[in-house]
N, CA, C and O atoms as CSV, one atom per row, in Angstrom:
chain,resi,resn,atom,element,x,y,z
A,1,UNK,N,N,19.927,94.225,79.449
A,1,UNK,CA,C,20.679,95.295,78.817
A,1,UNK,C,C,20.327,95.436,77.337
A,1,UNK,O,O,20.356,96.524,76.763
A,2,UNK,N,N,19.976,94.221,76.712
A,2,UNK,CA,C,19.691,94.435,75.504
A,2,UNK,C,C,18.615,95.267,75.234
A,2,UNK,O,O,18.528,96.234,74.477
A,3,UNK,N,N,17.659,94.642,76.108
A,3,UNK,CA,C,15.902,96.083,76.025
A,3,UNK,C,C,16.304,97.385,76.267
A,3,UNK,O,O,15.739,98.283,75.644
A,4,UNK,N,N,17.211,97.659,77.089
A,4,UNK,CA,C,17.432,98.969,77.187
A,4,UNK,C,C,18.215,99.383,76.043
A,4,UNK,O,O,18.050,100.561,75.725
A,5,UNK,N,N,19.177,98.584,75.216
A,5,UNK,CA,C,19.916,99.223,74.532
A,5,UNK,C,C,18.957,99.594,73.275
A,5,UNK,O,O,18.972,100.608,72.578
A,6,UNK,N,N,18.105,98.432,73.204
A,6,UNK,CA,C,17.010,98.882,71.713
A,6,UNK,C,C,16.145,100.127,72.437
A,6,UNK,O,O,16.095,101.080,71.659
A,7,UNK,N,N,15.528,100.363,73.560
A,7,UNK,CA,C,14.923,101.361,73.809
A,7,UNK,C,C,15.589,102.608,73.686
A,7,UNK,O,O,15.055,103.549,73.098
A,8,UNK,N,N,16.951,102.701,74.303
A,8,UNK,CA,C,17.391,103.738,74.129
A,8,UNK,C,C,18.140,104.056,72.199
A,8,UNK,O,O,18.222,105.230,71.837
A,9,UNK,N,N,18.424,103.344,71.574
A,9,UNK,CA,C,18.549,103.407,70.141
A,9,UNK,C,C,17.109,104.082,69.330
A,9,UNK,O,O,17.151,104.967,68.476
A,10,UNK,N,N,15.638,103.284,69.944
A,10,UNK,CA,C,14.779,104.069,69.692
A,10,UNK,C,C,14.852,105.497,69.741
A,10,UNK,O,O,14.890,106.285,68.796
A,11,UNK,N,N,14.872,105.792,71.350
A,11,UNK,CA,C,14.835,107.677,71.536
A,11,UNK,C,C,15.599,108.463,70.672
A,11,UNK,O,O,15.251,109.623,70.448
A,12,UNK,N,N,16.885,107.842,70.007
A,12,UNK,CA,C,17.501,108.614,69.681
A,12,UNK,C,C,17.373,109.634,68.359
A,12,UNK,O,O,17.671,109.279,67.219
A,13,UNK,N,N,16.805,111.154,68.766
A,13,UNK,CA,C,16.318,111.654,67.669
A,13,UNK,C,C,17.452,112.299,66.795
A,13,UNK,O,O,18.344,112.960,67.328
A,14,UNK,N,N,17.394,112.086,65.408
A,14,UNK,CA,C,18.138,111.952,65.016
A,14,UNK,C,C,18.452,113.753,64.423
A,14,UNK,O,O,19.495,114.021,63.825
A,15,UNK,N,N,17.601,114.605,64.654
A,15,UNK,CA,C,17.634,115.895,64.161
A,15,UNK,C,C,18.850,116.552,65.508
A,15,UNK,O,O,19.526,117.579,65.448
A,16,UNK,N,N,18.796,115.738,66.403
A,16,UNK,CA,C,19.783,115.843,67.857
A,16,UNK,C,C,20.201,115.025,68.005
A,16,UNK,O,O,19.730,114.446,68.985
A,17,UNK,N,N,21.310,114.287,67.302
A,17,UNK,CA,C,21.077,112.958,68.200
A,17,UNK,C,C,22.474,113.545,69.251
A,17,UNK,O,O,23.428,114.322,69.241
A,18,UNK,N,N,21.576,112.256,70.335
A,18,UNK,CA,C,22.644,112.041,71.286
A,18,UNK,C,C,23.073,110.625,71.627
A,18,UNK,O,O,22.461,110.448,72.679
A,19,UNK,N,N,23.776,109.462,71.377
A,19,UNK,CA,C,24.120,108.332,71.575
A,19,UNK,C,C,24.864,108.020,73.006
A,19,UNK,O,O,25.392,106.922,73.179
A,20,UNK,N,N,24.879,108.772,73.764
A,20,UNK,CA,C,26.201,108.514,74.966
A,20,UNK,C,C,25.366,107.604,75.906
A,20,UNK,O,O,25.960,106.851,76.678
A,21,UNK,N,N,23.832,107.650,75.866
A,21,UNK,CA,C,23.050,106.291,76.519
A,21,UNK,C,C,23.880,104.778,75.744
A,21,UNK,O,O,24.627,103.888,76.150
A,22,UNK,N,N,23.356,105.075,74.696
A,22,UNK,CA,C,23.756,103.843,73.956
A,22,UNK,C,C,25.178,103.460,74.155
A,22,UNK,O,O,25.488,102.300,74.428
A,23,UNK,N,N,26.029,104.395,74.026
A,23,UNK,CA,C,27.420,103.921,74.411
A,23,UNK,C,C,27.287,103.224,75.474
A,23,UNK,O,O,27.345,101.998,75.555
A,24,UNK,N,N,27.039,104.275,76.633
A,24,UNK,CA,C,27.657,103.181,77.934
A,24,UNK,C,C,26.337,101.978,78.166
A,24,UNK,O,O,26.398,101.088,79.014
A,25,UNK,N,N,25.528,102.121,77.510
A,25,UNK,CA,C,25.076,99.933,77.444
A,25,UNK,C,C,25.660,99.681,76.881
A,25,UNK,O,O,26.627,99.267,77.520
A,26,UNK,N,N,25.933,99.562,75.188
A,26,UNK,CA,C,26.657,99.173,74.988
A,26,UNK,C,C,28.123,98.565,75.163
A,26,UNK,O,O,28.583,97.729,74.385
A,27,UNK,N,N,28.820,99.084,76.291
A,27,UNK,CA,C,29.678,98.975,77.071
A,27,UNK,C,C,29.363,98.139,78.264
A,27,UNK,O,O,29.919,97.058,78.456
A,28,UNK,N,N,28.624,98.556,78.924
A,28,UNK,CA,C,28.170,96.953,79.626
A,28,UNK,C,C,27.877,95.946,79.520
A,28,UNK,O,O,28.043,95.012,80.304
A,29,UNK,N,N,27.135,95.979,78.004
A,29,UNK,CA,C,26.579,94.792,77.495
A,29,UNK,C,C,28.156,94.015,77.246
A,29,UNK,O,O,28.551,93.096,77.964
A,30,UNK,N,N,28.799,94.484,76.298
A,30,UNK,CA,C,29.658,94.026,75.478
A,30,UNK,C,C,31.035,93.464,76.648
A,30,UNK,O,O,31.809,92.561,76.330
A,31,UNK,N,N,31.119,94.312,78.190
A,31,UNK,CA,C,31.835,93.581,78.783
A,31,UNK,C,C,30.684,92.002,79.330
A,31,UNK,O,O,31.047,90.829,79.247
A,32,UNK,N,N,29.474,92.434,79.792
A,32,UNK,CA,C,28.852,90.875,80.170
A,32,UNK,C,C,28.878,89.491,79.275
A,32,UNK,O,O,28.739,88.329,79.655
A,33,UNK,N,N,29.136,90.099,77.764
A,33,UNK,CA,C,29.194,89.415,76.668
A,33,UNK,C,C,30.225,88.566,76.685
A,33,UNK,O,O,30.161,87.351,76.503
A,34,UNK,N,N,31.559,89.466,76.992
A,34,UNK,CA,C,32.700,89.180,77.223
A,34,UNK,C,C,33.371,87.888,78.154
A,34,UNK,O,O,34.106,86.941,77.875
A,35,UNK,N,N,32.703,88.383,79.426
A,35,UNK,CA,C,32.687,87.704,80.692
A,35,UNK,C,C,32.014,86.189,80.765
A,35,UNK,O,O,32.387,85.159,81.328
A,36,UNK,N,N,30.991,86.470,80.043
A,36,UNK,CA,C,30.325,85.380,79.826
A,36,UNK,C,C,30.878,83.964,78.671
A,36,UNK,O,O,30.637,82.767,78.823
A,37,UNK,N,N,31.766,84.713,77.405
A,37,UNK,CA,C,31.934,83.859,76.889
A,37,UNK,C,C,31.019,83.576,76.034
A,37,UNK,O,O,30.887,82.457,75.537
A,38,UNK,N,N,30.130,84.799,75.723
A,38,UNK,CA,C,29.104,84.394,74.834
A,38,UNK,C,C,29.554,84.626,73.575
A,38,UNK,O,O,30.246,85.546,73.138
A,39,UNK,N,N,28.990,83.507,72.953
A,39,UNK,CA,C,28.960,83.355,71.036
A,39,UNK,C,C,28.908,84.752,70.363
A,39,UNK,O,O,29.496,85.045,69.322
A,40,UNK,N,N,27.901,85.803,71.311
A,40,UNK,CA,C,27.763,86.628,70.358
A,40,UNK,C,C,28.388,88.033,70.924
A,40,UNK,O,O,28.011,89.175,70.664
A,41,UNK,N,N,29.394,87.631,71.725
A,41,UNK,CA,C,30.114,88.988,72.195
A,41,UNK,C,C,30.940,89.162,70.535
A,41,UNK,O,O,30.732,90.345,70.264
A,42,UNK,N,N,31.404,88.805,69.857
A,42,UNK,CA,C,31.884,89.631,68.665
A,42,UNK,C,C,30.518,90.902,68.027
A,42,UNK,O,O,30.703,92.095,67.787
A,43,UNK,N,N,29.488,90.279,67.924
A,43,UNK,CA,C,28.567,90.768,67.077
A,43,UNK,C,C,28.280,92.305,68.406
A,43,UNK,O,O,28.104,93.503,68.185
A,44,UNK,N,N,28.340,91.626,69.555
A,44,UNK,CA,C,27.913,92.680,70.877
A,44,UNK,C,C,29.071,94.174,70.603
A,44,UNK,O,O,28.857,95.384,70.520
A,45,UNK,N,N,30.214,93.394,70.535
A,45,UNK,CA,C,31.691,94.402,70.437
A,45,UNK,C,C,31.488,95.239,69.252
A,45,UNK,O,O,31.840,96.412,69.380
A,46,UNK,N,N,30.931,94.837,67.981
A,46,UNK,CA,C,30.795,95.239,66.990
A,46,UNK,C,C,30.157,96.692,67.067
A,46,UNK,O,O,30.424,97.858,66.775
A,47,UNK,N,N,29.006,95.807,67.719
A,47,UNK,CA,C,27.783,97.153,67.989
A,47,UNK,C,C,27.999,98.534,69.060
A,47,UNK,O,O,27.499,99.657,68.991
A,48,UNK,N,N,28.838,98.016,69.938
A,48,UNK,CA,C,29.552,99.061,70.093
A,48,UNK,C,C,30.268,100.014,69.586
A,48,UNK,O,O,30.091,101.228,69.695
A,49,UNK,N,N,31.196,99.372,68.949
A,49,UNK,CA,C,32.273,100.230,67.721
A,49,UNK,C,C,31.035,101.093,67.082
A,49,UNK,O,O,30.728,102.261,67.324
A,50,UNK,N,N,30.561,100.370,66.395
A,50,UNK,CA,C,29.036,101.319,66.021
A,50,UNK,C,C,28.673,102.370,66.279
A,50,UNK,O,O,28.613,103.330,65.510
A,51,UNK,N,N,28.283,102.316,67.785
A,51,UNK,CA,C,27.469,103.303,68.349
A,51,UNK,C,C,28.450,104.449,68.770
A,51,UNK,O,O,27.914,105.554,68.856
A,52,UNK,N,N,29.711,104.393,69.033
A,52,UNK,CA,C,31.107,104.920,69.467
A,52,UNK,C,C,31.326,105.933,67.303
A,52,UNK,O,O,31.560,107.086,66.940
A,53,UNK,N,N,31.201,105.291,66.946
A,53,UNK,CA,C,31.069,105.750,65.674
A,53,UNK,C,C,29.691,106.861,65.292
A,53,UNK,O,O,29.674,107.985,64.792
A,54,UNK,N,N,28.810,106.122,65.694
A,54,UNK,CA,C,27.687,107.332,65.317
A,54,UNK,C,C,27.831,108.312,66.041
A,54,UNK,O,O,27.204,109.329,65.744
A,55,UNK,N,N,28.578,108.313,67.048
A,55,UNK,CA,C,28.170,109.561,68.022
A,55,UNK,C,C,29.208,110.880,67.400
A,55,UNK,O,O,29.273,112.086,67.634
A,56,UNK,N,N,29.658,110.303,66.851
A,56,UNK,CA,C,30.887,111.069,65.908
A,56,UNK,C,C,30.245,112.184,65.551
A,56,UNK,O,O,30.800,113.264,65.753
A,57,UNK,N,N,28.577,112.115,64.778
A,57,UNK,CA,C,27.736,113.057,64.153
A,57,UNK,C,C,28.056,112.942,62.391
A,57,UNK,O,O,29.004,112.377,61.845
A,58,UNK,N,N,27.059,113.593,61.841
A,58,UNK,CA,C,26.971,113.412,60.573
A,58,UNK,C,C,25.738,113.776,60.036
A,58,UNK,O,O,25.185,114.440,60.913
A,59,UNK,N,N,24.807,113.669,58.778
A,59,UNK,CA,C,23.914,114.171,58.793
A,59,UNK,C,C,22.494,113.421,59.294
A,59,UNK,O,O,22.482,112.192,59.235
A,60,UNK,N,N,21.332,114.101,59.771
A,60,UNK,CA,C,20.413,113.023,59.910
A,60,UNK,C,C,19.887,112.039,58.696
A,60,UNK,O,O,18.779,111.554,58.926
A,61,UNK,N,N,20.390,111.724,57.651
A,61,UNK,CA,C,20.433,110.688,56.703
A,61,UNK,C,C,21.370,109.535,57.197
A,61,UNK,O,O,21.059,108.344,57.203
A,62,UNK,N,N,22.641,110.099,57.638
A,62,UNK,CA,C,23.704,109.106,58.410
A,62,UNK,C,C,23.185,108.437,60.130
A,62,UNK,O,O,23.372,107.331,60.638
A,63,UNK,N,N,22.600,109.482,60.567
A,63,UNK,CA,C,22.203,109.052,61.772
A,63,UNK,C,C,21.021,107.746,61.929
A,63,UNK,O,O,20.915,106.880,62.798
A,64,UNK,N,N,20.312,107.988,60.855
A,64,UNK,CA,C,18.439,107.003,60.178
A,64,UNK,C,C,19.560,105.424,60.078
A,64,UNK,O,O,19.532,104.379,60.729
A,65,UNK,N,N,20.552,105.951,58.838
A,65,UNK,CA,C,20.823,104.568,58.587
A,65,UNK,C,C,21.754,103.628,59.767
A,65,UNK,O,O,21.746,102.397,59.748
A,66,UNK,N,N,22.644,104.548,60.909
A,66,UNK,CA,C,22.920,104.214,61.887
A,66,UNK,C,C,21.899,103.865,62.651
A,66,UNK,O,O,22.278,102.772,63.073
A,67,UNK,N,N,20.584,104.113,63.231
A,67,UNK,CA,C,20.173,103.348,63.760
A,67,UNK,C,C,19.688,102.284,63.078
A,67,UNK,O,O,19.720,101.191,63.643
A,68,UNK,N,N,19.319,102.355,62.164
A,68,UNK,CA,C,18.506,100.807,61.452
A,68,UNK,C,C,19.769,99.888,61.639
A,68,UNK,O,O,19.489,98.945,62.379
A,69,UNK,N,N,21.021,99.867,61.218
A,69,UNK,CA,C,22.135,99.383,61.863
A,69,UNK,C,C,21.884,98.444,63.026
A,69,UNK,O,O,21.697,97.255,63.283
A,70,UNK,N,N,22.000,99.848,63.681
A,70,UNK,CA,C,22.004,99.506,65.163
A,70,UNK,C,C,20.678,98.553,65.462
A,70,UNK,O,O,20.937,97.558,66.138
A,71,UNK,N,N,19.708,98.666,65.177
A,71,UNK,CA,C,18.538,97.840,65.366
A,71,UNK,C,C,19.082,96.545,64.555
A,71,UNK,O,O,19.189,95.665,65.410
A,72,UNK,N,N,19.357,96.181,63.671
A,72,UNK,CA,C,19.515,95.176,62.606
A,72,UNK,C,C,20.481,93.867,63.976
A,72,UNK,O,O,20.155,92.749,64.375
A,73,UNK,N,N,21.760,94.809,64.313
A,73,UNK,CA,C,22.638,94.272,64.997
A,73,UNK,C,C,21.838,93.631,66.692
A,73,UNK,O,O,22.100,92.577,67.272
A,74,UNK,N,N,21.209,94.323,66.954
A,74,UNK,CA,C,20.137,94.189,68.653
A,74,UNK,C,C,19.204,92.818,68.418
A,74,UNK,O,O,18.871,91.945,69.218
A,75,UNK,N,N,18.886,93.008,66.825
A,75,UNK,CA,C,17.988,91.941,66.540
A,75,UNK,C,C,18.571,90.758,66.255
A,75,UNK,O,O,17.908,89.742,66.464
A,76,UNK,N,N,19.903,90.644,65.728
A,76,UNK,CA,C,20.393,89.454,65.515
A,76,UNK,C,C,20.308,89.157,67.183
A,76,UNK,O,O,19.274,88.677,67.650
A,77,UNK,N,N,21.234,89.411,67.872
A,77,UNK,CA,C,21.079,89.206,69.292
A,77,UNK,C,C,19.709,88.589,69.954
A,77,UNK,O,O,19.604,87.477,70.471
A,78,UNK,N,N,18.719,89.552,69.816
A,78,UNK,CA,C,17.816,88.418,70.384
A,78,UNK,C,C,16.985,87.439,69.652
A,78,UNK,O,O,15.970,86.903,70.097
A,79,UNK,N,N,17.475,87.272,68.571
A,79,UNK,CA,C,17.008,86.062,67.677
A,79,UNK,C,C,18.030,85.005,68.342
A,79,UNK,O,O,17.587,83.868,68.501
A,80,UNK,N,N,19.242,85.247,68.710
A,80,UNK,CA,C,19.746,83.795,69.067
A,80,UNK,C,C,19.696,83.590,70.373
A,80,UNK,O,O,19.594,82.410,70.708
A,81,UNK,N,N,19.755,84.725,71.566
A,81,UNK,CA,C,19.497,84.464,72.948
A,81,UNK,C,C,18.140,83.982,73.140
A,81,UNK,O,O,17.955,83.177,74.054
A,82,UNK,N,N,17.184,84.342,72.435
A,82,UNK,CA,C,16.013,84.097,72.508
A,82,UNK,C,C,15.732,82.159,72.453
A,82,UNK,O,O,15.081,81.521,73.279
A,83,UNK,N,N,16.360,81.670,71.382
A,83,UNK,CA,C,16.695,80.584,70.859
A,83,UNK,C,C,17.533,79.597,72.060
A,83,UNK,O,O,17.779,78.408,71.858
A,84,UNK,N,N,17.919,80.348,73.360
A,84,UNK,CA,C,18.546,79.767,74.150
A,84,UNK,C,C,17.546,79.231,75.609
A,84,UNK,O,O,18.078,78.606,76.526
C-alpha cells in the first residue's frame, strides 16, 4: 500500500489535482497500520489527515508543497519498515 500510495501522490497533477486515490490508501493503509499495532500508524494517521486536507484545494503552490509533504511523510515510512 505504501508503493501505491507514493505512486499515486506522484500522478497527482497539481494544475488538477485530484487526491481521492490517495485518500482511500491512505485509509487502508492507516487502518492496516492500526490493526497491526505498528510504531508508525501515528505518522500513517497523520498522512492521512494530510491528504483529507489537500483535497480541500488551494493553489497549485499549496498543492507542490502538499505533495513534497506527502512524499517526506511515505519516506519516513519506508526508511523504518525497510529497516525491519
Amino acid at each position: 500500500y505504501l508503493v501505491t500510495l507514493s505512486v499515486e501522490i506522484d500522478n497527482i497533477d497539481c494544475a488538477n489535482p485530484d487526491w481521492s486515490a490517495a485518500i482511500k490508501t491512505a485509509d487502508h493503509l492507516t487502518r492496516y497500520a492500526e490493526w497491526r499495532g505498528d510504531p508508525q500508524y501515528d505518522n500513517i494517521r497523520g498522512f492521512a489527515t494530510h491528504v483529507r486536507h489537500m483535497s480541500r484545494g488551494g493553489s497549485k503552490t499549496f498543492c507542490e508543497l502538499g505533495k513534497t509533504a506527502a512524499e517526506q511523510r511515505i519516506d519516513v515510512a519506508r526508511r523504518i519498515w525497510g529497516d525491519r
